[in-house]
Structure formats: C-alpha cells, structure tokens
Coordinates of C-alpha atoms and ligand atoms in Angstrom, one line a residue:
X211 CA -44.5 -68.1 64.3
X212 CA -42.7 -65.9 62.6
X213 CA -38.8 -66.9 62.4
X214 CA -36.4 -64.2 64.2
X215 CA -34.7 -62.6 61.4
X216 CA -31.1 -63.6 61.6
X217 CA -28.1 -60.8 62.4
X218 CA -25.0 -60.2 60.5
X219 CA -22.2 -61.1 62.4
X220 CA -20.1 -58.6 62.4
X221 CA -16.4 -59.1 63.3
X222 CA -14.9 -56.5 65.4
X223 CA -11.6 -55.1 63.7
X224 CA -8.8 -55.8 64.6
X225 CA -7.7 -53.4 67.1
X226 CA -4.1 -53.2 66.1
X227 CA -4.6 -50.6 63.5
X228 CA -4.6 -47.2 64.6
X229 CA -4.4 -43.9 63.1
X230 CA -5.6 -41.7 60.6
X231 CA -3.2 -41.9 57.1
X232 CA -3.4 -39.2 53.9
X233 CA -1.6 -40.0 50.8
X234 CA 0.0 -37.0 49.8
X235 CA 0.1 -36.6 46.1
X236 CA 2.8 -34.5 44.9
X237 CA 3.6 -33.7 41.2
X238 CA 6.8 -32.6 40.1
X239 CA 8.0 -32.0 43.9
X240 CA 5.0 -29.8 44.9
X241 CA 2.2 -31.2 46.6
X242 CA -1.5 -31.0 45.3
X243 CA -4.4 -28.8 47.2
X244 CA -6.4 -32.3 47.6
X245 CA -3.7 -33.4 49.8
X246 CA -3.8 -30.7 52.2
X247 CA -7.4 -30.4 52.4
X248 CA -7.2 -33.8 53.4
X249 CA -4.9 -33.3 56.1
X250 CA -7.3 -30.8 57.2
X251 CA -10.1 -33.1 57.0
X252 CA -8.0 -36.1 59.0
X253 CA -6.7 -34.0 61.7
X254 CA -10.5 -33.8 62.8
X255 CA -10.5 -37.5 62.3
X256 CA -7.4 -38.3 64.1
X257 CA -8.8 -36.5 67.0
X258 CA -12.4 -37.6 67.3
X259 CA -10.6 -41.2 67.7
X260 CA -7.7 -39.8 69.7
X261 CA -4.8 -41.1 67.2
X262 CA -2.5 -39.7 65.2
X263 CA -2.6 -38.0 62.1
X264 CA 0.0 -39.2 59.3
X265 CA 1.2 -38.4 55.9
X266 CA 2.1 -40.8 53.5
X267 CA 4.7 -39.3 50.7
X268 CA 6.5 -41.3 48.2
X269 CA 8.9 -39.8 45.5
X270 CA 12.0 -38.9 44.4
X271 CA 13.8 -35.8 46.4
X272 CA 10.3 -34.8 47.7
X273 CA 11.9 -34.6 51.5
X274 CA 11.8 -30.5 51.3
X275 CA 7.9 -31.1 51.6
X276 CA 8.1 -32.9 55.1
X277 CA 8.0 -29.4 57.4
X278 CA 5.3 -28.6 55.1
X279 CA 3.1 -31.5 56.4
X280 CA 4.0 -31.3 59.3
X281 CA 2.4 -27.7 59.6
X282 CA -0.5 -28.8 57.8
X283 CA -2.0 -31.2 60.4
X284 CA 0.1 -34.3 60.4
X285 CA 2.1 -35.6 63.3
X286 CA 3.8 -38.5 61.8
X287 CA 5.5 -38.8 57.5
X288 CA 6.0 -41.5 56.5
X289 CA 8.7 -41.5 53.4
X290 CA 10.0 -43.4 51.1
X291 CA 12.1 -41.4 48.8
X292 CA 13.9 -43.5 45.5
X293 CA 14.7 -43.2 41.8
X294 CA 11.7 -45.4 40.9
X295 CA 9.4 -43.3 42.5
X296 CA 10.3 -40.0 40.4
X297 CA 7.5 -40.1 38.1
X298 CA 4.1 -41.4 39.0
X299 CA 3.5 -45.4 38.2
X300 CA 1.0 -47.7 39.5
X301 CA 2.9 -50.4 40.0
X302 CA 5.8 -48.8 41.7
X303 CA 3.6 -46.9 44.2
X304 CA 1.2 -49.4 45.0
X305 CA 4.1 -51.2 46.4
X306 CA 5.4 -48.8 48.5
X307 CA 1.7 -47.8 50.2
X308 CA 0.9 -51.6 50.7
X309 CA 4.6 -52.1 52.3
X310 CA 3.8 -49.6 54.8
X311 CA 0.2 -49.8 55.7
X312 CA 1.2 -53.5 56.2
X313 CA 4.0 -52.5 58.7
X314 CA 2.1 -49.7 60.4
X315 CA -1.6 -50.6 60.1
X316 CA -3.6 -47.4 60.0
X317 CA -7.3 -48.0 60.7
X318 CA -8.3 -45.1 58.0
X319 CA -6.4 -44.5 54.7
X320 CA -7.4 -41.9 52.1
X321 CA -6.6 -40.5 48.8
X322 CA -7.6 -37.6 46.8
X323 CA -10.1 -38.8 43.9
X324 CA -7.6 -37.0 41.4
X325 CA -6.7 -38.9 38.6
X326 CA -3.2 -40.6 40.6
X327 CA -5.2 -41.2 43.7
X328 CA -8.4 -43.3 42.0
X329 CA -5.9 -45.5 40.4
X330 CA -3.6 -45.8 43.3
X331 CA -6.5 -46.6 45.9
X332 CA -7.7 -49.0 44.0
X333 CA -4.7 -51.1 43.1
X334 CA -4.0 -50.2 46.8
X335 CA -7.1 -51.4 48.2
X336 CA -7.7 -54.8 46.0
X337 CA -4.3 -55.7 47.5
X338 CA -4.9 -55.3 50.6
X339 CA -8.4 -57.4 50.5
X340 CA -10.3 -54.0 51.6
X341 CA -13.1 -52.1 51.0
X342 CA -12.9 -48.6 49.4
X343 CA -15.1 -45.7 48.8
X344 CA -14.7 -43.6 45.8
X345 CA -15.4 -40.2 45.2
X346 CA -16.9 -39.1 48.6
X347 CA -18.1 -36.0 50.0
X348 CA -18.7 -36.2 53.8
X349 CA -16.4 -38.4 56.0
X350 CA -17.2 -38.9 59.8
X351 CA -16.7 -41.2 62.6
X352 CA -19.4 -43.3 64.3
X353 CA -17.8 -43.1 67.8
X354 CA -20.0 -45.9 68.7
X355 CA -18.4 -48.8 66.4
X356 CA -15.6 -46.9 65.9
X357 CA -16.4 -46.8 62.0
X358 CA -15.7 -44.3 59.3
X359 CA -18.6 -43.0 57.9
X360 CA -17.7 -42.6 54.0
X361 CA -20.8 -40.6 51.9
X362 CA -21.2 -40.1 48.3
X363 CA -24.2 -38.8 46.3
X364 CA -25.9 -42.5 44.9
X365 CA -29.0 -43.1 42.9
X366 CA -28.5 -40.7 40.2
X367 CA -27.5 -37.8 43.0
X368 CA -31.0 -38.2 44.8
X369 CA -29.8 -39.7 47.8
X370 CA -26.6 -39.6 50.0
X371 CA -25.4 -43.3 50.6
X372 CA -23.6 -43.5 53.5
X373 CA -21.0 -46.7 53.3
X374 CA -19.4 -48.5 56.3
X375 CA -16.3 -50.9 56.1
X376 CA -17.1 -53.1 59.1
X377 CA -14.9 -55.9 59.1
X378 CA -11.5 -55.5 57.0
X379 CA -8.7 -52.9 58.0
X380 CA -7.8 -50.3 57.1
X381 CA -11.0 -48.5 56.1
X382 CA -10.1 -46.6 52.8
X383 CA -11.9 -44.1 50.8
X384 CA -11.2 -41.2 48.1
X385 CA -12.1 -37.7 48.3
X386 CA -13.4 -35.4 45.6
X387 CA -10.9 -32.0 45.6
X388 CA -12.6 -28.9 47.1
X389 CA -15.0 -30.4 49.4
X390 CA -13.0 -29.9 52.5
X391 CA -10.6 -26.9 53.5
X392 CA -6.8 -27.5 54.7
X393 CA -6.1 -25.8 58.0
X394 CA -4.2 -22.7 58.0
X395 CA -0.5 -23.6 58.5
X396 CA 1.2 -23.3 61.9
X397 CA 4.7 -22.3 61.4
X398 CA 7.1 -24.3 63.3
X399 CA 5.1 -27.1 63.7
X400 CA 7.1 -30.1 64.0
X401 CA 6.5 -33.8 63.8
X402 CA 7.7 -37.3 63.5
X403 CA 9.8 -38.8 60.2
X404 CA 10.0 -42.3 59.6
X405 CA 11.9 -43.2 56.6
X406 CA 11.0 -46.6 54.7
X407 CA 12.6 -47.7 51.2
X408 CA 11.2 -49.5 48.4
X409 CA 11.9 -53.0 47.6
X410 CA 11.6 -52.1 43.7
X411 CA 14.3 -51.8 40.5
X412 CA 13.7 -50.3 37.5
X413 CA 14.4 -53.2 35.6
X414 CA 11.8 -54.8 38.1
X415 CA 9.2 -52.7 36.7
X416 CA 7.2 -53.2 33.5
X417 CA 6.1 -49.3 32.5
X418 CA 8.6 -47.1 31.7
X419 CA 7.9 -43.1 31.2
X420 CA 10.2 -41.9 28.3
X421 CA 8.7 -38.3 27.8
X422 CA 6.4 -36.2 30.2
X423 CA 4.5 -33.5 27.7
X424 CA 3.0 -30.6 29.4
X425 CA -0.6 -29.4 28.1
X426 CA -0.5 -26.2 26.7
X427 CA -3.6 -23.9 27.5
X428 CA -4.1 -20.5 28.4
X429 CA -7.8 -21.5 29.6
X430 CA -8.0 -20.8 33.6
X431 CA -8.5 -24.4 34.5
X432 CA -11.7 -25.2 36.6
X433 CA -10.6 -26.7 39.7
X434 CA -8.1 -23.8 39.8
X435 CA -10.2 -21.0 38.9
X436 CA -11.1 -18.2 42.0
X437 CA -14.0 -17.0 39.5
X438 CA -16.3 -19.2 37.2
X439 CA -18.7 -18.2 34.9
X440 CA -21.4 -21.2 34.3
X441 CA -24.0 -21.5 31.7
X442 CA -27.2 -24.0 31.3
X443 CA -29.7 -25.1 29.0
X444 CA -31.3 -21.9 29.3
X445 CA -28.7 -20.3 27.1
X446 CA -30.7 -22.0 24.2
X447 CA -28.0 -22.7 21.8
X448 CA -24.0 -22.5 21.4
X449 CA -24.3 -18.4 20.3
X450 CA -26.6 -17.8 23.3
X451 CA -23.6 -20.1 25.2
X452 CA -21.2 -17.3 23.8
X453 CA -22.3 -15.1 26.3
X454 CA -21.0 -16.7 29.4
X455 CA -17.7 -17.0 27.9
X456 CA -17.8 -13.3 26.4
X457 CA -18.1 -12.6 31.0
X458 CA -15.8 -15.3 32.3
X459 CA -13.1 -13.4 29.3
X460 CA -14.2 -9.8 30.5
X461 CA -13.6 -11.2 34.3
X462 CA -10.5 -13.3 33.9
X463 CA -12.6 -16.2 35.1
X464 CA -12.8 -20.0 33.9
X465 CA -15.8 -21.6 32.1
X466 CA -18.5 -24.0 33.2
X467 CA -21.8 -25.3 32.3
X468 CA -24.0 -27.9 33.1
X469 CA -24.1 -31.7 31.8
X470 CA -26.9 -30.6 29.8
X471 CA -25.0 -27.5 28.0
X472 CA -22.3 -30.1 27.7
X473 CA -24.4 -32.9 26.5
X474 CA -26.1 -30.3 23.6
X475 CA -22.2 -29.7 22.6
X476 CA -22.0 -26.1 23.6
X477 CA -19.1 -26.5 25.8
X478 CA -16.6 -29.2 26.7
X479 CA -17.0 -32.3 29.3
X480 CA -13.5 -30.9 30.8
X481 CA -16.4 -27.2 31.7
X482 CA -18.9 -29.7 33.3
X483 CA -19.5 -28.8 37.6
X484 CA -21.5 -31.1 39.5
X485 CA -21.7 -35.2 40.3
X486 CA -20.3 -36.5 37.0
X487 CA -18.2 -33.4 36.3
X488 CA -15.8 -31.4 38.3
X489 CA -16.3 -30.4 41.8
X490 CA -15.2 -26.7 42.1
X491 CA -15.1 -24.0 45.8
X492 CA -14.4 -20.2 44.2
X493 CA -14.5 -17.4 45.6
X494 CA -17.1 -16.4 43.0
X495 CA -19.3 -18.6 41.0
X496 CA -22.1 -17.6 38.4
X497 CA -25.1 -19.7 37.4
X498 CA -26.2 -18.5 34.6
X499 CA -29.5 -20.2 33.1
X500 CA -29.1 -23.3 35.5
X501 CA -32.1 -24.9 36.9
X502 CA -30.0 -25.9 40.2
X503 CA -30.4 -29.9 39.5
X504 CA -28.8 -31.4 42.9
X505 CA -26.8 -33.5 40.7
X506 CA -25.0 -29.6 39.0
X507 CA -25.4 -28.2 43.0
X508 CA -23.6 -31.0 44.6
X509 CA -20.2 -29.5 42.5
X510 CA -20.6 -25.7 43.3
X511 CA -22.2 -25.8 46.8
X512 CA -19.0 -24.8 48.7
X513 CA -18.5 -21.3 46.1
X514 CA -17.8 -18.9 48.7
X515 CA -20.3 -16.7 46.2
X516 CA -23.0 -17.6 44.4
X517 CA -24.9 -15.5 41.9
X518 CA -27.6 -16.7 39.9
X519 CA -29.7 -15.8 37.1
X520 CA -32.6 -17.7 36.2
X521 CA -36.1 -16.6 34.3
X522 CA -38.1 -18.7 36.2
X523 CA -38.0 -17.1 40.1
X524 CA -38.8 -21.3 41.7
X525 CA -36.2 -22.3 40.3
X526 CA -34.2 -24.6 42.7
X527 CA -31.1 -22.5 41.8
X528 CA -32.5 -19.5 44.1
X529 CA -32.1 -21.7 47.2
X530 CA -28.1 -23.0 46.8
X531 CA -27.3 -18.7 46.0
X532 CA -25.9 -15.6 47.8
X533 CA -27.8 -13.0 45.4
X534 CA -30.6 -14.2 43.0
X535 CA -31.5 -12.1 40.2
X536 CA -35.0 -12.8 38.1
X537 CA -34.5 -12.2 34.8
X538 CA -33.7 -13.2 31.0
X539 CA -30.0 -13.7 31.1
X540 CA -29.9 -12.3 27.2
X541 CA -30.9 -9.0 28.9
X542 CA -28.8 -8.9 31.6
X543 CA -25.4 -11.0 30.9
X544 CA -24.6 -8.0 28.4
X545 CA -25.3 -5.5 30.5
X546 CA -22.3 -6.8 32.9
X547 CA -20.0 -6.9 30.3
X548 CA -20.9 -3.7 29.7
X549 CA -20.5 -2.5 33.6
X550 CA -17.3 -4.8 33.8
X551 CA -15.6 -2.9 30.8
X552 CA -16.1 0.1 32.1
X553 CA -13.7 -1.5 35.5
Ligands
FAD658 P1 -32.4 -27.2 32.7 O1 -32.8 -28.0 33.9 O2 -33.2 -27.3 31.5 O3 -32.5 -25.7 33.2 C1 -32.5 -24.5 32.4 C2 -32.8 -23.3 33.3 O4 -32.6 -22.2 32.5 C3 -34.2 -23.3 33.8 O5 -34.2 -23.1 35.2 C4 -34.8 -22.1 33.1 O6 -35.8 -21.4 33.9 C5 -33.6 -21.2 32.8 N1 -33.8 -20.3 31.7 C6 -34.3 -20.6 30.5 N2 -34.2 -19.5 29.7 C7 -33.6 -18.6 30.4 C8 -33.2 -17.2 30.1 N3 -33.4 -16.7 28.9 N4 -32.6 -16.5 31.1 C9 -32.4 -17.1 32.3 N5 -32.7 -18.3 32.6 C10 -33.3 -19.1 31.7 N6 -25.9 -32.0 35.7 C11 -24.9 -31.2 35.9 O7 -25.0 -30.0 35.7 N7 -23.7 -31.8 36.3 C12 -23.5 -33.1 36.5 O8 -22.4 -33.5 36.8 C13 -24.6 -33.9 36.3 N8 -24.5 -35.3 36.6 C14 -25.6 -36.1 36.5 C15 -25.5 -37.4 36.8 C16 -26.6 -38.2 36.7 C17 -26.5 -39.7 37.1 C18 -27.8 -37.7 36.3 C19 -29.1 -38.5 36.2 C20 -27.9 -36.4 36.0 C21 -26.8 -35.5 36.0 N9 -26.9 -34.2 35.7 C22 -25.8 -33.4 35.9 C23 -28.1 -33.6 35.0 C24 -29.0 -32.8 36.0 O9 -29.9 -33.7 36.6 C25 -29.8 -31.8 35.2 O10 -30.5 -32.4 34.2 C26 -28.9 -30.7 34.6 O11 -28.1 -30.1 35.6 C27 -29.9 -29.6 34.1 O12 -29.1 -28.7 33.3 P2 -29.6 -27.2 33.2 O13 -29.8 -26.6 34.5 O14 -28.6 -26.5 32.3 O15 -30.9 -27.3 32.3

C-alpha cells in the first residue's frame, strides 16, 4: 500500500499583524514615483483584507510630504524624522523600519525595487527572520489563507512563479517601478501621524557620506522618459543602431534596445527594457527591429503606445502592439525623421 504522502504543516500567522505598510522612498525631500504607485497598489490591498493602508517615511525634515501621503492612499504615516536619517544609509534605516514593524506589526511590507529599496528590504527582511520577494510584477491576496500572492517572471522569463510567505510575519516583497499606477490624489484627504524616533548617533554609525555628486547627463533617462525609441538585433550593427537614436533625438525621446543590441555593444546596459533591464510605462514606446522575446515584453507591456516595426509580420512583437507596421526598418525609420522634421 502505498504510504499517504505526508502534508506540510503550515503554521497559521500570527494574527496580531495587521495592515498593509509602503516604504516611501524619498530623495532629497521629494518622494519617488515607485512610492506612490505603491500606495496605489496597497490601497487595493488594504481593502481586499479590510485594514489599513500605511506609509512608512524616514528622513530628515521630510514632514512637508505627510498630506501628500495621505492623499495618495494611506490612512496611517508613520515618521521618524532625525539628523541621521538625512542621507540614505543602510544601517541607519534598517533600524528605524525594523523598530517600527516590531512595534506595529503589519502583516504586508513592501518596497520599491529601486536601488534604496533592494538594499533596504533585504537588510530589513534578514532581520526580521522573514521571507522576501524581489522584483515582483503582480501582487494579490488569496482571501482564503489570507496570503499575499507575490509573482515575478522565473525560469529565464518563461513562467510566472507565484511565491507565498506562509508562516513568518510580515510578508515582504519589492516592486519593480512602473508596473502599477498611483491613484489620482484626493485633495484634503486626511489621515493619521504617528511620530517614532530613532535610537541611533552618528558616532553610533559606521558609514559616513562626506560628498553627494550629482550625474551629469542631458540623456532623457529611461524610467523617466514619456517617449522611447527602442532598437533590436535587427538593426544589424551599431550604424544601423544609429537610426533609432537619429528618431528618439528628432522626438525628444530616450533610448532603448534589447539585451541582445546591448549584448552586441551597440547601446549601453543603463538602454536595456525588459526582465534583466529596466522596466519602463510611456506614453509612447517604439520597437524598432525587436522580435517581442517575453523576457524584452515583460519591461514595455504597460506603454500606453506601442508601435512596432518588424520585417518578419509573425513576429511575437505584433501581438504586445497598438499599430504594427511590416517592413525593413532601414526603409521606414528615415522616412519618420523625415515626416518628424517637417513638425
Ligand atoms: P532578435 O530576437 O534576433 O530579433 C530581431 C528582430 O528584428 C526579428 O524579429 C527580425 O524579424 C527583425 N528584423 C531583422 N531585420 C529587420 C529589418 N531590417 N527591419 C525590421 N525588422 C528587422 N531581452 C531583452 O530585450 N531584455 C531583457 O531584459 C532580457 N532579459 C533576459 C533574461 C534572461 C534570463 C534571458 C534568458 C533572456 C533575456 N533577454 C532579454 C533576451 C531575450 O530572450 C531575447 O533574446 C532578446 O530580447 C532578443 O532581442 P532582439 O529582439 O533584439 O533580437
């Protein structure tokens, strides 16, 4: 007889944390998109589970951007404002977001998967004992175990791997920029303050910031940019690349190709979209000479517009676009300058 195949026991969490928490990242006193679109993204959350939605904001004279939060989705802010937390440091501000989240106990904590929030969650996280998921794409509640459901493209981008934290509190993830909108802001909105401080000196820290220097680039920077201009492989080499960056000039728009354009050296990892490169949402985005790989799609599929131009009319490309056009892009990408010129 065969033997019953044993269950996992799964602990039930603990009940006392409740609540849906964003960390808000703000830099220089202004706080970034991710942050917002987060909120946007908890308050659906928060109200699945019936809790409450909270922002998390540590810094240094940062209380200006409380109202802000408030009319972005969150009922409670949580904020500890001090000297040590003026510039960003991991050490500083893991100890502020493990102070509270031990005091409060939220039952969901997440970060923007921008450079500060994949370090922070998981200093945050290993701290904590928890479990985290990184650069996700899709969050959602299974109502039934009262779970967050935390996907992320795995296997090379093939699959979606949807990741559960079953048993440790609170569940965390990070959350590419772009994938989710913020809500539109409700004037007036008000909502609850609670003010913590930090248990933290200077002197008590080990990393100190003695100069903060600015890049300097007049390149519209990807995540930013309302247009992008993208080129692939099927630009054939770095002159034929020159096209798409002869448009994205003639259209004010940023630059950005596919890992295999940036693998051949025809444009720069920072220009990569997709899975392993930046995940962009413009109003306007060109695939020029893409095959439409779900591993590039994956980082352009919530353009508001999407043009493409491939030779080859299967191409996978034709199915993630608003207006396909069939046809050598040599031909055509030069005639839109030319149209665009005449603007
Ligand atoms: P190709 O697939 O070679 O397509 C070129 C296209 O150009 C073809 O469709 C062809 O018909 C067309 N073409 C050729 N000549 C012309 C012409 N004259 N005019 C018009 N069209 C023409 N890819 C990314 O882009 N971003 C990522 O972040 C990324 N991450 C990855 C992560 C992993 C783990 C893996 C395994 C892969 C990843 N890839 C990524 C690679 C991805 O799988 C594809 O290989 C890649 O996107 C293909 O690039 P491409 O479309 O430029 O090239």
């Amino acid at each position: 007889m065969a033997k019953e195949e044993e269950k996992p026991k799964v602990k039930l969490p603990d009940s006392e944390y409740q609540g849906v928490w964003i960390f808000i990242e703000q830099r220089n006193g202004k706080i970034t998109p991710v942050s917002l679109e987060l909120l946007g993204e908890g308050r659906k959350l928060a109200d699945k589970l019936g809790v409450e939605l909270s922002g998390v904001l540590l810094g240094y004279k940062v209380g200006h951007l409380v109202d802000t939060l408030y009319q972005y989705g969150a009922d409670t802010v949580y904020l500890i404002d001090d000297p040590v937390l003026e510039q960003y440091r991991s050490e500083a501000y893991q100890v502020g977001v493990v102070d509270v989240v031990k005091k409060y106990k939220p039952e969901i904590l997440l970060f923007g998967a921008t450079v500060i929030g994949r370090d922070l969650a998981s200093t945050v996280a290993t701290e904590l004992g928890t479990g985290l998921t990184a650069d996700t794409t899709r969050l959602d509640i299974d109502m039934k175990n009262r779970l967050l459901e935390a996907s992320r493209p795995a296997m090379g981008g093939n699959i979606m791997a949807t990741i559960l934290c079953k048993e440790k509190r609170p569940q965390m993830a990070s959350v590419r920029p772009k994938v989710f909108k913020a809500i539109k802001p409700v004037e007036g909105r008000k909502g609850k303050l609670i003010e913590e401080t930090i248990n933290l000196n200077e002197e008590d820290l080990k990393t100190k910031v003695i100069e903060v220097i600015q890049e300097v680039s007049d390149k519209i920077r990807l995540g930013d940019a309302d247009i992008i201009v993208a080129g692939g492989k099927g630009l054939q080499d770095e002159k034929g690349f020159q096209l798409i960056r002869d448009l994205a000039k003639e259209l004010g728009a940023a630059v950005g190709a596919s890992r295999d354009a940036v693998e051949a050296g025809w444009a720069e990892h920072s220009e990569q979209v997709g899975q392993t490169g930046t995940t962009v949402a413009p109003k306007l985005y060109f695939a020029i000479g893409i095959s439409g790989a779900v591993q590039h799609t994956v980082g352009m599929e919530n353009s508001e517009i999407v043009v493409a131009i491939n030779r080859d009319p299967n191409a996978q490309i034709f199915e993630k676009c608003t207006y396909g056009i069939v046809g050598d892009a040599f031909e055509i990408v030069p005639k839109f300058i030319e149209e665009f010129k005449k603007l």
